[in-house]
Amino acid sequence: MTSTAVVAVDVGGTKIRAGSVIDDTVGHIREAPTPATQGRVAVLDSIAEVVRSVLRDTEAEVPGSATLRWRLGVGSAGVIDPETGTVVSATDSLAGWAGTLLTAELTDRLGFEARAVNDVHAHALGESFAGAARGTRSSLLVAAGTGIGGGFITEGRLLTGRASAAGHIGHIPVAAAQGLPCPCGGEGHVEAIASGPAILAAYRRAGGGAGSRSSVASARNDVSSTRQLAEAARSGDAIAQQAFAQAGRALGSALGGLANVLSPEAIVIGGGLAGAGDHWRQPLREAFESELIPAVRGLELRPAELGQDAALLGAASLWSTDTGSTDTGEACTNEETE
Amino acid sequence: MTSTAVVAVDVGGTKIRAGSVIDDTVGHIREAPTPATQGRVAVLDSIAEVVRSVLRDTEAEVPGSATLRWRLGVGSAGVIDPETGTVVSATDSLAGWAGTLLTAELTDRLGFEARAVNDVHAHALGESFAGAARGTRSSLLVAAGTGIGGGFITEGRLLTGRASAAGHIGHIPVAAAQGLPCPCGGEGHVEAIASGPAILAAYRRAGGGAGSRSSVASARNDVSSTRQLAEAARSGDAIAQQAFAQAGRALGSALGGLANVLSPEAIVIGGGLAGAGDHWRQPLREAFESELIPAVRGLELRPAELGQDAALLGAASLWSTDTGSTDTGEACTNEETE
């Protein structure tokens, strides 16, 4: 990592989160809601405003920081072309985001240079250089949440792929998802059984939450989020436990196959589901290990360490020389996954 | 590629094949059977003898070649550590091969420097730099034959992976192979349904070759190789056609999922099955395309172009500066697949 002073920003569909990154330390966090329905100009203006707040706070608190040469590192939802700093495509959760000249527009507003990558790839870079995979030259980050995304680092560089499209690990076919529709438009992919919404859907398909006809019990069992479902599983709801186990097994199996192909030094599990507990984690690990060929055995799934700061540290690392990113802005793409 | 003069060798379980590679052109091919049951010294001696024959032929035919600085590039069956030039592990098809100090032993015998990679990875390097994927910076070679192996090139470098174990694309789980034993010791992997032996086994499980009870018909239908089975499929044997279609679909599906993760510029299909015909190729392509997410669509499966010379050109490329292989000897591992 470098001692360059960077304001790092994580742009998601619901929240803009930014902070200073000086000497690999995140500080002066500021957040604002993403004006996701108001179009690209509103989003760009909000990002710039949050960044200015971070700069004001930093300059007030860190002696000499007003004279630093600041740069901007962005991890954003959508498929981001790191070479041009543009948004290649994005889901409807960010209206008008596709086609945005992200780094150019932010440089116009802020007056300093900017680089950008997809948010999941920023997450992968952060865990690779500063988190659970630090010290490795190759690692796979898995972000399991609303979607299933990922980022693969090899020789210290992020795999970008043709059309900036690498890393879509949610779209590996798995037996357990056969016939289930996937958000990508296809079917049978691991995201169709293992994402947060897919786990909730499986729970409902299996009759979960409707065990008792009394209104009191119904209200208590009206599970509407993955977090609530995880609580239900911990409280002994067998259908919830089964939905998590099925999701964990499917994801573990897909990751085991991927490990046989990539043989990374580390696989890091992050995203909202990473806290779903043993009803998910144990089947995940068992299915993963059962797929490994002898030459790959011993590879373990590691929990992510940096939480929300991973994407900020990863976005900041775009300005670090040892990421290999200074010339081409290595980066990638993916849906949102938190 | 470079104009370094290289003798390149492809060491398989049944055959040692070598040739000169000068200015990216393969010549002076010599072959010998692999003394596979006679231990490592016999194999090393045979390799050295074949190499000496190539050198004699080259020096007799190419003016000035006796004064060239020769080097040796080896693609060998087994898991090869390219940094040390040793055989990490190997199947029983090459007795005593595991643990062989491959490059050191050959340098001792021949007097010039040697580098080595796994044979499938040599194949991938060859197709990447000189064959169907030339001009790309990222490609995946798929070698479909006795096994299913592969090699992934990114930024012009071969992905080696932890323990030199990357590239085992035959060990991706697929729905169609559920419950079928895989040569790796696991089950349900694509190799268990899509390799040549797996296709023959599926044909027999489905009653293929036993349609008539007359001894004449039995003899005619006694299919004992994938090549014969491909002929049976072309001649209208519906069970043979179905076995190939099932294998093609399973492999296509696994490759589609992998394409969503790696987003390479090209996927190249080689190995013995690549000539199996449309009963295999058409379902392969359809299943592959049906898995692709929108951002990856348009990626096509390309037929390999170099045949047996791919591994020789790839082994020679270990001495080429633009493979990035000169320092660390990028390379990999895999079972045999031809």
Tab-separated table of N, CA, C and O in Angstrom, chain B residues 162-264:
chain	number	residue	atom	x	y	z
B	162	ARG	N	-1.985	-21.938	-6.185
B	162	ARG	CA	-1.351	-22.555	-5.008
B	162	ARG	C	-1.022	-24.016	-5.324
B	162	ARG	O	-1.816	-24.722	-5.937
B	163	ALA	N	0.142	-24.462	-4.928
B	163	ALA	CA	0.578	-25.849	-5.110
B	163	ALA	C	0.592	-26.250	-6.590
B	163	ALA	O	0.460	-27.429	-6.913
B	164	SER	N	0.756	-25.262	-7.453
B	164	SER	CA	0.767	-25.500	-8.913
B	164	SER	C	-0.490	-26.225	-9.380
B	164	SER	O	-0.463	-26.955	-10.360
B	165	ALA	N	-1.591	-26.021	-8.679
B	165	ALA	CA	-2.769	-26.874	-8.866
B	165	ALA	C	-3.904	-26.243	-9.661
B	165	ALA	O	-4.979	-26.830	-9.759
B	166	ALA	N	-3.707	-25.078	-10.244
B	166	ALA	CA	-4.816	-24.450	-10.985
B	166	ALA	C	-5.097	-25.194	-12.287
B	166	ALA	O	-4.236	-25.893	-12.818
B	167	GLY	N	-6.299	-25.030	-12.790
B	167	GLY	CA	-6.646	-25.535	-14.111
B	167	GLY	C	-7.458	-26.806	-14.161
B	167	GLY	O	-7.790	-27.279	-15.247
B	168	HIS	N	-7.826	-27.345	-13.006
B	168	HIS	CA	-8.539	-28.627	-13.016
B	168	HIS	C	-10.025	-28.445	-13.324
B	168	HIS	O	-10.891	-28.741	-12.495
B	169	ILE	N	-10.315	-28.024	-14.532
B	169	ILE	CA	-11.703	-27.718	-14.873
B	169	ILE	C	-12.565	-28.965	-14.993
B	169	ILE	O	-13.784	-28.861	-15.046
B	170	GLY	N	-11.951	-30.137	-15.030
B	170	GLY	CA	-12.741	-31.368	-15.011
B	170	GLY	C	-13.418	-31.612	-13.679
B	170	GLY	O	-14.301	-32.470	-13.594
B	171	HIS	N	-13.046	-30.837	-12.672
B	171	HIS	CA	-13.562	-31.112	-11.333
B	171	HIS	C	-14.475	-30.007	-10.830
B	171	HIS	O	-14.463	-29.630	-9.659
B	172	ILE	N	-15.285	-29.526	-11.765
B	172	ILE	CA	-16.395	-28.635	-11.459
B	172	ILE	C	-17.642	-29.521	-11.316
B	172	ILE	O	-17.906	-30.345	-12.191
B	173	PRO	N	-18.399	-29.377	-10.217
B	173	PRO	CA	-19.624	-30.179	-10.093
B	173	PRO	C	-20.690	-29.755	-11.105
B	173	PRO	O	-20.860	-28.569	-11.363
B	174	VAL	N	-21.354	-30.736	-11.684
B	174	VAL	CA	-22.468	-30.456	-12.601
B	174	VAL	C	-23.638	-31.375	-12.267
B	174	VAL	O	-23.445	-32.504	-11.814
B	175	ALA	N	-24.837	-30.866	-12.517
B	175	ALA	CA	-26.043	-31.609	-12.156
B	175	ALA	C	-26.081	-32.975	-12.834
B	175	ALA	O	-26.443	-33.981	-12.214
B	176	ALA	N	-25.693	-33.027	-14.108
B	176	ALA	CA	-25.840	-34.276	-14.863
B	176	ALA	C	-24.948	-35.388	-14.341
B	176	ALA	O	-25.182	-36.564	-14.631
B	177	ALA	N	-23.908	-35.025	-13.579
B	177	ALA	CA	-22.968	-36.042	-13.091
B	177	ALA	C	-23.252	-36.457	-11.653
B	177	ALA	O	-22.506	-37.273	-11.095
B	178	GLN	N	-24.324	-35.938	-11.072
B	178	GLN	CA	-24.603	-36.252	-9.657
B	178	GLN	C	-24.569	-37.758	-9.414
B	178	GLN	O	-25.221	-38.528	-10.128
B	179	GLY	N	-23.809	-38.148	-8.403
B	179	GLY	CA	-23.730	-39.548	-8.012
B	179	GLY	C	-22.712	-40.364	-8.779
B	179	GLY	O	-22.405	-41.493	-8.381
B	180	LEU	N	-22.180	-39.827	-9.862
B	180	LEU	CA	-21.196	-40.594	-10.645
B	180	LEU	C	-19.798	-40.413	-10.045
B	180	LEU	O	-19.379	-39.290	-9.772
B	181	PRO	N	-19.059	-41.515	-9.876
B	181	PRO	CA	-17.709	-41.401	-9.315
B	181	PRO	C	-16.752	-40.726	-10.288
B	181	PRO	O	-16.829	-40.937	-11.499
B	182	CYS	N	-15.876	-39.892	-9.734
B	182	CYS	CA	-14.912	-39.143	-10.548
B	182	CYS	C	-13.519	-39.713	-10.292
B	182	CYS	O	-13.228	-40.139	-9.175
B	183	PRO	N	-12.645	-39.724	-11.300
B	183	PRO	CA	-11.291	-40.234	-11.095
B	183	PRO	C	-10.528	-39.550	-9.957
B	183	PRO	O	-9.581	-40.124	-9.428
B	184	CYS	N	-10.956	-38.347	-9.540
B	184	CYS	CA	-10.253	-37.640	-8.461
B	184	CYS	C	-10.553	-38.248	-7.103
B	184	CYS	O	-9.927	-37.872	-6.110
B	185	GLY	N	-11.511	-39.149	-7.028
B	185	GLY	CA	-11.917	-39.713	-5.750
B	185	GLY	C	-13.229	-39.136	-5.252
B	185	GLY	O	-13.865	-39.703	-4.361
B	186	GLY	N	-13.623	-38.004	-5.808
B	186	GLY	CA	-14.902	-37.405	-5.449
B	186	GLY	C	-16.002	-37.933	-6.355
B	186	GLY	O	-15.862	-38.995	-6.980
B	187	GLU	N	-17.094	-37.190	-6.430
B	187	GLU	CA	-18.160	-37.589	-7.335
B	187	GLU	C	-18.893	-36.368	-7.854
B	187	GLU	O	-18.820	-35.284	-7.286
B	188	GLY	N	-19.589	-36.587	-8.993
B	188	GLY	CA	-20.447	-35.537	-9.519
B	188	GLY	C	-19.732	-34.465	-10.325
B	188	GLY	O	-20.348	-33.463	-10.678
B	189	HIS	N	-18.465	-34.649	-10.602
B	189	HIS	CA	-17.727	-33.641	-11.371
B	189	HIS	C	-17.927	-33.857	-12.867
B	189	HIS	O	-18.246	-34.955	-13.323
B	190	VAL	N	-17.690	-32.790	-13.627
B	190	VAL	CA	-17.971	-32.844	-15.064
B	190	VAL	C	-17.157	-33.939	-15.755
B	190	VAL	O	-17.633	-34.571	-16.709
B	191	GLU	N	-15.943	-34.204	-15.266
B	191	GLU	CA	-15.136	-35.260	-15.873
B	191	GLU	C	-15.821	-36.625	-15.765
B	191	GLU	O	-15.596	-37.505	-16.604
B	192	ALA	N	-16.660	-36.796	-14.733
B	192	ALA	CA	-17.320	-38.083	-14.507
B	192	ALA	C	-18.421	-38.366	-15.524
B	192	ALA	O	-18.943	-39.490	-15.595
B	193	ILE	N	-18.776	-37.358	-16.318
B	193	ILE	CA	-19.809	-37.571	-17.344
B	193	ILE	C	-19.321	-37.160	-18.735
B	193	ILE	O	-19.865	-37.635	-19.746
B	194	ALA	N	-18.271	-36.352	-18.784
B	194	ALA	CA	-17.903	-35.737	-20.067
B	194	ALA	C	-16.548	-36.162	-20.622
B	194	ALA	O	-16.212	-35.804	-21.749
B	195	SER	N	-15.744	-36.914	-19.889
B	195	SER	CA	-14.479	-37.402	-20.450
B	195	SER	C	-14.766	-38.522	-21.437
B	195	SER	O	-15.864	-39.099	-21.453
B	196	GLY	N	-13.779	-38.877	-22.239
B	196	GLY	CA	-13.943	-39.981	-23.179
B	196	GLY	C	-14.382	-41.272	-22.497
B	196	GLY	O	-15.404	-41.861	-22.866
B	197	PRO	N	-13.653	-41.736	-21.480
B	197	PRO	CA	-14.079	-42.960	-20.780
B	197	PRO	C	-15.467	-42.827	-20.159
B	197	PRO	O	-16.228	-43.809	-20.119
B	198	ALA	N	-15.816	-41.639	-19.675
B	198	ALA	CA	-17.135	-41.444	-19.074
B	198	ALA	C	-18.238	-41.567	-20.129
B	198	ALA	O	-19.321	-42.095	-19.855
B	199	ILE	N	-17.965	-41.097	-21.337
B	199	ILE	CA	-18.958	-41.200	-22.414
B	199	ILE	C	-19.151	-42.669	-22.803
B	199	ILE	O	-20.295	-43.145	-22.969
B	200	LEU	N	-18.054	-43.400	-22.895
B	200	LEU	CA	-18.152	-44.845	-23.172
B	200	LEU	C	-18.944	-45.557	-22.073
B	200	LEU	O	-19.793	-46.408	-22.355
B	201	ALA	N	-18.662	-45.197	-20.828
B	201	ALA	CA	-19.368	-45.837	-19.699
B	201	ALA	C	-20.859	-45.519	-19.746
B	201	ALA	O	-21.698	-46.396	-19.492
B	202	ALA	N	-21.190	-44.278	-20.090
B	202	ALA	CA	-22.610	-43.901	-20.175
B	202	ALA	C	-23.303	-44.677	-21.290
B	202	ALA	O	-24.456	-45.111	-21.154
B	203	TYR	N	-22.584	-44.849	-22.387
B	203	TYR	CA	-23.107	-45.619	-23.530
B	203	TYR	C	-23.434	-47.051	-23.097
B	203	TYR	O	-24.512	-47.573	-23.389
B	204	ARG	N	-22.510	-47.639	-22.338
B	204	ARG	CA	-22.728	-49.021	-21.894
B	204	ARG	C	-23.835	-49.100	-20.856
B	204	ARG	O	-24.658	-50.015	-20.884
B	205	ARG	N	-23.866	-48.128	-19.934
B	205	ARG	CA	-24.944	-48.102	-18.931
B	205	ARG	C	-26.310	-48.047	-19.604
B	205	ARG	O	-27.286	-48.605	-19.134
B	206	ALA	N	-26.368	-47.344	-20.736
B	206	ALA	CA	-27.643	-47.183	-21.444
B	206	ALA	C	-27.931	-48.356	-22.385
B	206	ALA	O	-28.892	-48.317	-23.156
B	207	GLY	N	-27.082	-49.389	-22.314
B	207	GLY	CA	-27.321	-50.571	-23.147
B	207	GLY	C	-26.737	-50.473	-24.535
B	207	GLY	O	-27.042	-51.295	-25.409
B	208	GLY	N	-25.895	-49.492	-24.763
B	208	GLY	CA	-25.293	-49.319	-26.087
B	208	GLY	C	-24.395	-50.484	-26.452
B	208	GLY	O	-23.772	-51.102	-25.593
B	209	GLY	N	-24.377	-50.828	-27.748
B	209	GLY	CA	-23.505	-51.893	-28.228
B	209	GLY	C	-24.050	-53.271	-27.980
B	209	GLY	O	-23.461	-54.274	-28.376
B	210	ALA	N	-25.216	-53.378	-27.327
B	210	ALA	CA	-25.796	-54.688	-27.008
B	210	ALA	C	-27.170	-54.833	-27.620
B	210	ALA	O	-27.976	-55.638	-27.186
B	211	GLY	N	-27.422	-54.030	-28.674
B	211	GLY	CA	-28.754	-54.005	-29.271
B	211	GLY	C	-29.167	-55.325	-29.894
B	211	GLY	O	-30.314	-55.750	-29.804
B	212	SER	N	-28.214	-56.000	-30.495
B	212	SER	CA	-28.532	-57.281	-31.124
B	212	SER	C	-27.856	-58.394	-30.360
B	212	SER	O	-26.741	-58.238	-29.855
B	213	ARG	N	-28.501	-59.525	-30.270
B	213	ARG	CA	-27.916	-60.664	-29.562
B	213	ARG	C	-27.118	-61.565	-30.500
B	213	ARG	O	-26.491	-62.504	-30.070
B	214	SER	N	-27.173	-61.311	-31.790
B	214	SER	CA	-26.415	-62.167	-32.699
B	214	SER	C	-24.925	-61.862	-32.549
B	214	SER	O	-24.532	-60.731	-32.315
B	215	SER	N	-24.117	-62.919	-32.649
B	215	SER	CA	-22.686	-62.717	-32.398
B	215	SER	C	-22.071	-61.781	-33.435
B	215	SER	O	-21.170	-61.025	-33.136
B	216	VAL	N	-22.579	-61.821	-34.659
B	216	VAL	CA	-22.028	-60.943	-35.689
B	216	VAL	C	-22.268	-59.475	-35.319
B	216	VAL	O	-21.356	-58.652	-35.335
B	217	ALA	N	-23.519	-59.189	-34.951
B	217	ALA	CA	-23.835	-57.811	-34.594
B	217	ALA	C	-23.077	-57.386	-33.341
B	217	ALA	O	-22.593	-56.259	-33.246
B	218	SER	N	-22.956	-58.309	-32.384
B	218	SER	CA	-22.228	-57.974	-31.168
B	218	SER	C	-20.805	-57.556	-31.491
B	218	SER	O	-20.300	-56.568	-30.979
B	219	ALA	N	-20.167	-58.356	-32.333
B	219	ALA	CA	-18.793	-58.037	-32.682
B	219	ALA	C	-18.723	-56.675	-33.361
B	219	ALA	O	-17.856	-55.856	-33.067
B	220	ARG	N	-19.681	-56.419	-34.255
B	220	ARG	CA	-19.655	-55.160	-34.985
B	220	ARG	C	-19.852	-53.985	-34.021
B	220	ARG	O	-19.328	-52.907	-34.226
B	221	ASN	N	-20.671	-54.247	-32.980
B	221	ASN	CA	-21.010	-53.156	-32.070
B	221	ASN	C	-20.106	-53.078	-30.846
B	221	ASN	O	-20.371	-52.329	-29.927
B	222	ASP	N	-19.051	-53.863	-30.840
B	222	ASP	CA	-18.186	-53.862	-29.667
B	222	ASP	C	-17.299	-52.618	-29.691
B	222	ASP	O	-16.133	-52.661	-30.060
B	223	VAL	N	-17.887	-51.510	-29.280
B	223	VAL	CA	-17.208	-50.217	-29.298
B	223	VAL	C	-16.258	-50.127	-28.103
B	223	VAL	O	-16.686	-50.292	-26.967
B	224	SER	N	-14.991	-49.912	-28.350
B	224	SER	CA	-14.035	-49.906	-27.241
B	224	SER	C	-13.226	-48.614	-27.139
B	224	SER	O	-12.330	-48.509	-26.324
B	225	SER	N	-13.546	-47.643	-27.965
B	225	SER	CA	-12.837	-46.357	-27.854
B	225	SER	C	-13.813	-45.225	-28.155
B	225	SER	O	-14.854	-45.420	-28.782
B	226	THR	N	-13.449	-44.042	-27.698
B	226	THR	CA	-14.290	-42.878	-27.963
B	226	THR	C	-14.368	-42.612	-29.463
B	226	THR	O	-15.401	-42.184	-29.974
B	227	ARG	N	-13.271	-42.898	-30.145
B	227	ARG	CA	-13.264	-42.687	-31.592
B	227	ARG	C	-14.283	-43.593	-32.280
B	227	ARG	O	-15.060	-43.146	-33.136
B	228	GLN	N	-14.300	-44.875	-31.865
B	228	GLN	CA	-15.289	-45.799	-32.444
B	228	GLN	C	-16.706	-45.369	-32.094
B	228	GLN	O	-17.633	-45.470	-32.908
B	229	LEU	N	-16.861	-44.867	-30.865
B	229	LEU	CA	-18.198	-44.437	-30.453
B	229	LEU	C	-18.649	-43.230	-31.281
B	229	LEU	O	-19.832	-43.120	-31.633
B	230	ALA	N	-17.702	-42.348	-31.593
B	230	ALA	CA	-18.040	-41.195	-32.432
B	230	ALA	C	-18.474	-41.662	-33.824
B	230	ALA	O	-19.405	-41.102	-34.423
B	231	GLU	N	-17.818	-42.701	-34.314
B	231	GLU	CA	-18.231	-43.262	-35.611
B	231	GLU	C	-19.628	-43.859	-35.515
B	231	GLU	O	-20.456	-43.691	-36.415
B	232	ALA	N	-19.887	-44.559	-34.409
B	232	ALA	CA	-21.225	-45.135	-34.212
B	232	ALA	C	-22.287	-44.030	-34.180
B	232	ALA	O	-23.367	-44.166	-34.770
B	233	ALA	N	-21.964	-42.914	-33.512
B	233	ALA	CA	-22.917	-41.796	-33.446
B	233	ALA	C	-23.175	-41.241	-34.845
B	233	ALA	O	-24.328	-40.994	-35.230
B	234	ARG	N	-22.116	-41.079	-35.618
B	234	ARG	CA	-22.277	-40.576	-36.993
B	234	ARG	C	-23.083	-41.545	-37.853
B	234	ARG	O	-23.799	-41.141	-38.762
B	235	SER	N	-22.959	-42.851	-37.540
B	235	SER	CA	-23.690	-43.863	-38.311
B	235	SER	C	-25.136	-44.016	-37.852
B	235	SER	O	-25.856	-44.880	-38.345
B	236	GLY	N	-25.549	-43.215	-36.864
B	236	GLY	CA	-26.951	-43.239	-36.475
B	236	GLY	C	-27.272	-43.984	-35.202
B	236	GLY	O	-28.451	-44.157	-34.864
B	237	ASP	N	-26.258	-44.432	-34.458
B	237	ASP	CA	-26.500	-45.122	-33.184
B	237	ASP	C	-27.046	-44.099	-32.177
B	237	ASP	O	-26.332	-43.236	-31.684
B	238	ALA	N	-28.347	-44.202	-31.872
B	238	ALA	CA	-29.003	-43.181	-31.049
B	238	ALA	C	-28.455	-43.154	-29.629
B	238	ALA	O	-28.384	-42.084	-28.999
B	239	ILE	N	-28.064	-44.320	-29.112
B	239	ILE	CA	-27.523	-44.344	-27.745
B	239	ILE	C	-26.162	-43.637	-27.706
B	239	ILE	O	-25.852	-42.902	-26.773
B	240	ALA	N	-25.364	-43.844	-28.730
B	240	ALA	CA	-24.078	-43.148	-28.819
B	240	ALA	C	-24.295	-41.633	-28.946
B	240	ALA	O	-23.621	-40.829	-28.288
B	241	GLN	N	-25.250	-41.261	-29.777
B	241	GLN	CA	-25.542	-39.831	-29.944
B	241	GLN	C	-25.943	-39.202	-28.610
B	241	GLN	O	-25.529	-38.095	-28.269
B	242	GLN	N	-26.768	-39.947	-27.869
B	242	GLN	CA	-27.243	-39.434	-26.592
B	242	GLN	C	-26.099	-39.299	-25.580
B	242	GLN	O	-26.035	-38.331	-24.821
B	243	ALA	N	-25.180	-40.267	-25.588
B	243	ALA	CA	-24.039	-40.207	-24.663
B	243	ALA	C	-23.171	-38.985	-24.965
B	243	ALA	O	-22.722	-38.285	-24.049
B	244	PHE	N	-22.936	-38.720	-26.248
B	244	PHE	CA	-22.160	-37.532	-26.611
B	244	PHE	C	-22.908	-36.243	-26.272
B	244	PHE	O	-22.313	-35.269	-25.803
B	245	ALA	N	-24.210	-36.231	-26.514
B	245	ALA	CA	-24.991	-35.022	-26.255
B	245	ALA	C	-24.997	-34.685	-24.767
B	245	ALA	O	-24.820	-33.527	-24.369
B	246	GLN	N	-25.180	-35.715	-23.949
B	246	GLN	CA	-25.187	-35.523	-22.503
B	246	GLN	C	-23.837	-34.989	-22.020
B	246	GLN	O	-23.767	-34.093	-21.175
B	247	ALA	N	-22.761	-35.531	-22.578
B	247	ALA	CA	-21.411	-35.076	-22.208
B	247	ALA	C	-21.188	-33.637	-22.662
B	247	ALA	O	-20.657	-32.804	-21.914
B	248	GLY	N	-21.595	-33.342	-23.889
B	248	GLY	CA	-21.421	-31.987	-24.407
B	248	GLY	C	-22.201	-30.968	-23.584
B	248	GLY	O	-21.679	-29.911	-23.233
B	249	ARG	N	-23.457	-31.315	-23.253
B	249	ARG	CA	-24.267	-30.398	-22.438
B	249	ARG	C	-23.627	-30.150	-21.077
B	249	ARG	O	-23.584	-29.016	-20.594
B	250	ALA	N	-23.145	-31.209	-20.434
B	250	ALA	CA	-22.554	-31.063	-19.097
B	250	ALA	C	-21.309	-30.175	-19.160
B	250	ALA	O	-21.132	-29.270	-18.336
B	251	LEU	N	-20.457	-30.422	-20.140
B	251	LEU	CA	-19.234	-29.613	-20.256
B	251	LEU	C	-19.573	-28.173	-20.626
B	251	LEU	O	-19.004	-27.222	-20.064
B	252	GLY	N	-20.527	-28.002	-21.537
B	252	GLY	CA	-20.926	-26.649	-21.935
B	252	GLY	C	-21.468	-25.851	-20.773
B	252	GLY	O	-21.169	-24.661	-20.612
B	253	SER	N	-22.258	-26.503	-19.932
B	253	SER	CA	-22.822	-25.826	-18.777
B	253	SER	C	-21.713	-25.405	-17.809
B	253	SER	O	-21.693	-24.262	-17.323
B	254	ALA	N	-20.776	-26.319	-17.532
B	254	ALA	CA	-19.669	-25.979	-16.632
B	254	ALA	C	-18.840	-24.827	-17.200
B	254	ALA	O	-18.446	-23.908	-16.476
B	255	LEU	N	-18.601	-24.855	-18.508
B	255	LEU	CA	-17.793	-23.790	-19.128
B	255	LEU	C	-18.539	-22.458	-19.136
B	255	LEU	O	-17.921	-21.397	-19.007
B	256	GLY	N	-19.853	-22.505	-19.271
B	256	GLY	CA	-20.641	-21.272	-19.211
B	256	GLY	C	-20.511	-20.605	-17.849
B	256	GLY	O	-20.309	-19.393	-17.749
B	257	GLY	N	-20.624	-21.406	-16.788
B	257	GLY	CA	-20.456	-20.857	-15.449
B	257	GLY	C	-19.067	-20.278	-15.253
B	257	GLY	O	-18.895	-19.192	-14.675
B	258	LEU	N	-18.082	-20.977	-15.768
B	258	LEU	CA	-16.694	-20.508	-15.642
B	258	LEU	C	-16.494	-19.212	-16.434
B	258	LEU	O	-15.785	-18.307	-15.988
B	259	ALA	N	-17.133	-19.124	-17.580
B	259	ALA	CA	-17.026	-17.894	-18.385
B	259	ALA	C	-17.602	-16.704	-17.621
B	259	ALA	O	-17.072	-15.590	-17.706
B	260	ASN	N	-18.674	-16.923	-16.866
B	260	ASN	CA	-19.256	-15.829	-16.083
B	260	ASN	C	-18.301	-15.350	-14.984
B	260	ASN	O	-18.382	-14.207	-14.541
B	261	VAL	N	-17.423	-16.211	-14.549
B	261	VAL	CA	-16.462	-15.849	-13.498
B	261	VAL	C	-15.192	-15.236	-14.090
B	261	VAL	O	-14.679	-14.251	-13.581
B	262	LEU	N	-14.700	-15.824	-15.165
B	262	LEU	CA	-13.403	-15.402	-15.710
B	262	LEU	C	-13.521	-14.372	-16.826
B	262	LEU	O	-12.591	-13.612	-17.073
B	263	SER	N	-14.627	-14.366	-17.532
B	263	SER	CA	-14.829	-13.499	-18.696
B	263	SER	C	-13.579	-13.397	-19.574
B	263	SER	O	-13.045	-12.307	-19.795
B	264	PRO	N	-13.102	-14.537	-20.074
B	264	PRO	CA	-11.912	-14.489	-20.926
B	264	PRO	C	-12.266	-13.942	-22.312
B	264	PRO	O	-13.440	-13.891	-22.691
